[in-house]
Coordinates of C-alpha atoms in Angstrom, one line a residue:
M386 CA -49.6 28.4 -11.1
S387 CA -46.7 27.9 -13.3
S388 CA -44.8 24.5 -12.6
A389 CA -41.4 24.3 -11.7
T390 CA -39.3 23.8 -14.5
P391 CA -35.6 22.4 -14.2
P392 CA -33.0 24.4 -14.8
A393 CA -31.7 24.6 -18.7
G394 CA -29.2 21.8 -19.8
T395 CA -30.3 19.7 -16.4
S396 CA -31.5 16.0 -18.1
P397 CA -33.2 13.1 -16.5
R398 CA -30.1 11.1 -16.6
K399 CA -27.9 13.3 -15.3
L400 CA -30.4 12.9 -11.9
I401 CA -30.2 9.5 -12.1
A402 CA -27.0 9.0 -12.3
V403 CA -26.2 11.2 -9.2
I404 CA -29.2 9.3 -7.1
V405 CA -27.8 5.7 -8.1
L406 CA -23.9 6.5 -8.2
V407 CA -23.7 7.8 -4.4
P408 CA -25.2 4.4 -3.4
V409 CA -22.6 2.5 -5.1
I410 CA -19.4 4.8 -3.9
V411 CA -20.8 4.2 -0.4
A412 CA -22.1 0.4 -1.4
L413 CA -18.1 -0.6 -2.6
A414 CA -16.3 1.8 0.0
L415 CA -17.9 -0.7 2.7
W416 CA -17.2 -3.9 1.1
A417 CA -13.9 -2.4 0.4
F418 CA -13.0 -0.9 4.5
A419 CA -15.2 -3.8 6.1
W420 CA -14.8 -6.9 4.1
P421 CA -10.8 -7.0 4.7
A422 CA -11.3 -6.0 8.5
S423 CA -14.0 -8.9 9.5
R424 CA -11.9 -11.1 7.4
T425 CA -8.8 -11.0 9.1
A426 CA -6.5 -13.9 9.7
P427 CA -3.6 -16.0 8.5
R428 CA -3.3 -17.3 4.8
D429 CA 0.1 -18.9 3.9
L430 CA 2.1 -16.7 6.6
P431 CA 5.4 -17.2 6.5
L432 CA 7.1 -18.6 9.6
G433 CA 9.7 -20.7 10.5
V434 CA 10.9 -23.5 12.5
A435 CA 14.2 -23.9 13.5
G436 CA 15.4 -27.6 15.9
P437 CA 16.5 -31.0 15.4
A438 CA 14.5 -32.7 12.3
T439 CA 12.4 -35.1 14.3
A440 CA 11.0 -31.7 16.8
V441 CA 10.6 -29.2 14.0
S442 CA 8.5 -32.4 12.4
Q443 CA 6.1 -32.2 15.8
V444 CA 6.2 -28.6 15.3
E445 CA 5.0 -28.6 11.9
Q446 CA 2.4 -30.6 12.7
Q447 CA 1.0 -29.1 15.1
L448 CA 1.0 -26.0 13.1
S449 CA -1.2 -28.2 10.1
Q450 CA -3.6 -28.3 12.1
R451 CA -4.6 -24.8 11.0
E452 CA -5.2 -25.7 7.0
G453 CA -3.7 -22.5 5.2
A454 CA -2.4 -20.6 8.1
F455 CA 1.0 -21.3 7.8
E456 CA 3.6 -21.2 5.0
I457 CA 6.6 -23.7 6.9
H458 CA 10.1 -22.7 6.4
R459 CA 13.3 -24.7 8.1
Y460 CA 16.0 -24.0 9.0
A461 CA 19.4 -25.8 10.6
D462 CA 19.6 -23.6 13.6
E463 CA 18.1 -20.3 16.1
A464 CA 20.8 -18.5 14.4
A465 CA 19.8 -19.3 10.5
A466 CA 15.6 -17.9 11.4
R467 CA 17.0 -14.8 13.0
D468 CA 19.0 -14.4 9.4
A469 CA 15.3 -14.7 8.1
I470 CA 13.5 -12.8 9.9
E471 CA 15.8 -9.6 9.4
D472 CA 15.7 -10.5 5.4
R473 CA 11.6 -10.7 5.6
T474 CA 11.1 -13.9 4.5
V475 CA 9.5 -15.1 7.6
Y476 CA 7.7 -12.8 9.9
G477 CA 8.8 -15.2 12.9
A478 CA 10.2 -18.7 13.7
I479 CA 9.5 -21.1 16.7
V480 CA 12.5 -22.4 17.8
V481 CA 12.9 -26.3 19.4
T482 CA 15.4 -25.8 21.7
E483 CA 16.1 -28.7 24.6
Q484 CA 14.8 -26.5 27.3
G485 CA 11.3 -26.2 25.2
P486 CA 10.5 -24.1 22.3
K487 CA 10.8 -20.3 21.8
L488 CA 9.3 -18.1 20.0
L489 CA 11.0 -14.9 17.7
T490 CA 9.3 -12.5 16.2
A491 CA 9.5 -9.2 14.7
T492 CA 7.3 -6.6 15.8
A493 CA 8.3 -3.8 13.3
A494 CA 6.9 -6.8 10.3
S495 CA 3.6 -5.9 12.1
P496 CA 2.9 -6.3 15.4
L497 CA -0.6 -7.9 14.9
V498 CA 1.2 -10.9 13.1
A499 CA 3.5 -11.0 16.3
Q500 CA 0.8 -11.3 18.5
L501 CA -0.9 -13.8 16.6
L502 CA 2.4 -16.2 16.7
Q503 CA 2.4 -15.7 20.2
Q504 CA -1.3 -17.1 20.3
A505 CA 0.0 -20.6 18.1
A506 CA 2.9 -20.9 20.0
T507 CA 1.5 -20.8 23.1
A508 CA -1.4 -23.2 22.0
G509 CA 1.1 -25.9 20.7
A510 CA 2.9 -25.7 23.7
P511 CA 2.2 -27.8 27.3
Q512 CA -1.0 -26.3 29.3
G513 CA 0.2 -23.8 31.6
T514 CA 3.5 -23.4 29.9
Q515 CA 5.3 -19.8 29.3
V516 CA 6.4 -19.4 26.0
P517 CA 10.0 -17.6 25.9
T518 CA 9.8 -14.5 23.1
A519 CA 12.9 -12.5 21.3
D520 CA 11.5 -9.7 19.4
V521 CA 14.4 -9.5 16.8
V522 CA 13.3 -6.4 15.0
A523 CA 11.3 -4.1 17.5
A524 CA 9.4 -2.1 16.6
P525 CA 10.2 1.7 17.9
A526 CA 9.7 2.9 21.2
E527 CA 7.5 5.7 20.3
D528 CA 5.4 3.6 18.5
P529 CA 5.5 -0.2 19.2
R530 CA 1.9 -0.7 17.8
G531 CA 2.6 0.9 14.5
G532 CA 0.0 3.5 14.3
V533 CA 2.1 6.4 13.1
L534 CA 2.9 4.2 10.2
N535 CA -0.3 2.5 10.3
A536 CA -2.0 5.9 9.8
S537 CA 0.4 8.1 7.1
V538 CA -0.7 5.3 3.9
L539 CA -4.2 7.6 4.0
P540 CA -2.8 10.7 3.9
L541 CA -0.1 10.2 1.5
A542 CA -2.9 8.8 -1.0
I543 CA -4.9 11.9 -0.3
A544 CA -1.9 14.2 -0.8
G545 CA -0.7 12.2 -4.2
V546 CA -4.8 12.8 -5.1
A547 CA -4.5 16.1 -4.7
A548 CA -1.8 16.9 -6.8
G549 CA -2.6 15.3 -9.7
A550 CA -6.4 17.4 -9.3
L551 CA -4.5 20.4 -9.1
V552 CA -2.2 20.0 -11.5
T553 CA -5.2 18.8 -14.4
V554 CA -7.2 21.6 -13.0
M555 CA -4.9 24.5 -13.2
G556 CA -4.2 22.9 -17.0
L557 CA -0.5 22.3 -16.4
R558 CA 0.9 20.2 -19.5
G559 CA 3.7 18.5 -20.5
G560 CA 7.1 19.0 -19.1
R561 CA 5.8 21.3 -16.4
A562 CA 2.8 18.8 -14.9
V563 CA 6.0 16.5 -14.8
V564 CA 7.7 18.8 -12.8
A565 CA 4.8 20.4 -10.5
L566 CA 4.4 16.4 -9.7
V567 CA 8.1 15.6 -9.4
G568 CA 8.2 18.2 -6.9
A569 CA 5.4 18.0 -4.5
A570 CA 6.0 14.4 -3.8
T571 CA 9.6 15.7 -3.1
L572 CA 8.2 18.0 -0.6
V573 CA 5.9 15.9 0.5
G574 CA 8.4 13.1 1.1
I575 CA 10.2 15.3 3.6
V576 CA 7.6 17.4 5.1
A577 CA 7.1 13.2 5.9
A578 CA 10.4 12.1 7.1
A579 CA 10.1 15.1 9.3
L580 CA 7.0 14.3 11.1
A581 CA 7.5 10.8 11.3
H582 CA 11.0 10.3 11.7
S583 CA 12.0 13.9 13.5
W584 CA 9.3 14.5 15.6
L585 CA 7.5 11.0 16.5
G586 CA 10.4 8.9 16.4
A587 CA 7.9 5.9 14.5
L588 CA 11.1 5.5 11.5
S589 CA 14.3 4.3 13.0
G590 CA 16.1 3.7 9.3
D591 CA 18.2 5.7 7.2
W592 CA 16.4 10.1 6.9
W593 CA 17.0 10.8 3.5
T594 CA 16.1 7.5 2.2
E595 CA 12.7 7.1 4.4
A596 CA 12.2 10.5 2.8
G597 CA 12.5 9.2 -1.1
A598 CA 9.9 6.3 -0.5
L599 CA 7.7 8.7 0.9
A600 CA 8.3 10.9 -2.0
L601 CA 8.3 8.1 -4.4
S602 CA 4.9 6.5 -2.8
T603 CA 3.3 10.1 -3.5
L604 CA 4.3 10.2 -6.9
A605 CA 2.5 7.0 -8.3
V606 CA 0.0 8.1 -6.7
S607 CA -0.2 11.6 -8.0
A608 CA 1.5 10.5 -11.4
A609 CA -1.2 8.1 -12.2
V610 CA -4.2 10.3 -11.5
A611 CA -3.2 12.8 -13.0
G612 CA -2.3 10.4 -16.1
F613 CA -5.4 8.9 -16.2
A614 CA -7.7 12.5 -16.3
A615 CA -5.1 13.5 -19.2
L616 CA -6.2 10.7 -20.8
I617 CA -9.7 10.7 -20.4
G618 CA -10.6 13.3 -18.9
P619 CA -11.5 15.2 -15.3
A620 CA -13.3 12.0 -14.9
G621 CA -10.0 10.0 -14.5
I622 CA -9.3 12.2 -11.4
G623 CA -12.4 10.4 -9.9
I624 CA -11.2 6.7 -11.0
G625 CA -7.7 7.0 -10.0
A626 CA -8.8 8.7 -6.2
L627 CA -11.6 5.7 -6.4
L628 CA -8.9 3.1 -7.3
V629 CA -6.0 4.8 -4.7
V630 CA -8.4 5.6 -1.9
L631 CA -11.3 3.2 -1.5
I632 CA -9.1 -0.5 -3.2
G633 CA -5.9 0.4 -2.6
N634 CA -5.9 1.5 1.2
P635 CA -8.1 -1.1 2.8
F636 CA -6.5 -3.6 0.7
S637 CA -2.7 -2.3 1.7
G638 CA -2.3 -4.5 4.4
V639 CA -0.2 -2.4 6.5
A640 CA -2.1 -2.3 9.1
S641 CA -1.8 -5.9 9.5
A642 CA -0.1 -7.4 6.7
P643 CA -1.4 -8.9 3.0
E644 CA -0.7 -12.5 4.3
L645 CA -3.9 -11.7 6.5
L646 CA -6.2 -10.4 4.1
P647 CA -8.5 -12.3 2.5
Q648 CA -8.1 -13.2 -1.1
P649 CA -6.8 -11.8 -3.7
A650 CA -7.0 -8.9 -1.4
G651 CA -4.1 -9.0 -0.2
V652 CA -2.4 -9.9 -3.8
I653 CA -4.4 -6.8 -4.9
G654 CA -3.5 -4.1 -2.5
Q655 CA 0.8 -5.1 -2.9
L656 CA 0.2 -3.9 -6.7
L657 CA -1.7 -0.6 -6.1
P658 CA 0.8 2.5 -4.8
P659 CA -0.4 2.8 -1.3
G660 CA 0.4 -1.2 -0.2
A661 CA 3.3 -1.5 -2.4
G662 CA 4.2 2.4 -0.3
G663 CA 3.9 0.7 3.1
S664 CA 6.3 -2.2 2.4
L665 CA 8.5 -0.2 1.4
L666 CA 8.3 2.1 3.7
R667 CA 8.9 -0.9 6.6
S668 CA 12.0 -2.2 4.3
V669 CA 13.8 0.8 4.5
S670 CA 13.2 1.9 7.8
F671 CA 13.5 -0.9 9.9
F672 CA 15.3 -3.9 7.8
D673 CA 18.2 -2.1 5.9
G674 CA 16.1 -2.8 2.9
A675 CA 15.5 -6.4 2.8
A676 CA 12.5 -7.5 0.3
A677 CA 12.5 -3.5 -1.4
T678 CA 13.8 -4.0 -4.4
G679 CA 9.4 -5.5 -5.5
P680 CA 7.7 -2.8 -3.7
A681 CA 10.0 0.3 -5.0
I682 CA 9.3 -1.7 -8.8
T683 CA 5.4 -1.5 -8.3
L684 CA 6.0 1.9 -7.0
A685 CA 8.2 2.9 -10.0
V686 CA 6.4 1.9 -12.5
W687 CA 2.9 3.5 -11.4
A688 CA 5.2 6.9 -11.0
L689 CA 6.5 6.7 -15.1
A690 CA 3.3 4.8 -16.7
G691 CA 1.2 7.9 -15.4
L692 CA 4.1 10.6 -16.2
A693 CA 3.9 8.9 -19.4
L694 CA 0.6 9.6 -19.6
V695 CA 0.5 13.2 -19.1
L696 CA 2.7 13.9 -21.6
I697 CA 1.3 11.9 -24.3
G698 CA -1.8 13.7 -23.0
A699 CA -0.3 16.9 -23.8
R700 CA 0.7 15.9 -27.4
R701 CA -2.8 14.2 -28.6
R702 CA -4.0 17.8 -27.2
T703 CA -1.2 20.2 -29.1
A704 CA -0.8 18.2 -32.3
P705 CA -4.2 18.8 -34.4
A706 CA -4.2 22.6 -33.4
G707 CA -1.1 22.7 -35.0
N708 CA -1.8 20.7 -38.1
S709 CA -5.2 21.4 -38.4
P710 CA -5.7 22.9 -41.7
A711 CA -7.9 26.7 -42.0
P712 CA -11.2 26.4 -42.0
A713 CA -13.2 26.7 -45.6
N714 CA -14.5 30.1 -44.9
A715 CA -12.2 31.9 -43.3
P716 CA -11.4 35.2 -44.6
Q717 CA -8.7 35.6 -47.6
P718 CA -5.8 38.4 -47.4
A719 CA -6.9 41.4 -50.0
P720 CA -4.0 40.9 -53.1
V721 CA -1.7 43.7 -52.4
G722 CA -3.1 46.9 -54.9

């Protein structure tokens, strides 16, 4: 009997690579998704305190018992605390009044943070005391828990990866690749806004601004994936997908808040397109664009850098073809006559 032989071109290194890489990717995915979820807790969470100086000091002492949990911001009165919440400077505020403490929250910023602040305010109040709560910036009634916004991060990331991969596989280069990426991202933004805003009612801001934020988030991903592929070849698609889907998605903090994730996951997530895109969408949809500058710049940098790599990669491929000398053994034309 003849022993089976591996197909031509198959090397042991390739077999070992497949056997080793798959468990590594699984371990990376489990770590990226499970680690932040199992370590969710407030870390320097911006929280306002307003009222008379003496009473505010007592509240600060109570909050400081949870070391490193809150970043306290003092305000003169309730109106100033409300303005800070609407500007996305703090997630909420405890206002000390003559009748007792009062809690201000913003479920549109993070329903989970609002719940944690209610627990913290109740724990600091006398036993049996009910702390009145006012939702300064409430989440839409159709999506009070922010489920639609949370669920939109992964589909947008997948759409961006798919667009970047298709542009690479179809061989689009240079200006054509840029047009394809921008056009696809624009349509994705319009479709996503139509679903999330018009149909599901989960967004409540300006429709076209929301569509632009969704399109920019998609373009940041697709341009990065296509740029990596133009720079290092098809392997760039895998690198872009791993960076955005396996790292950017669980580190985005959209389902909770960046300050609730273990560090440096929260910081890294805001520097990647999924986290920056989620923060931008919250700002333009619920807070009239407050604190939108930082996430918008982050997404623009990713998009412009990716498109630049696409153009550079196209020039690198065309330049040798146009400037290479003729082969030495190329046939010479016969002399006339």
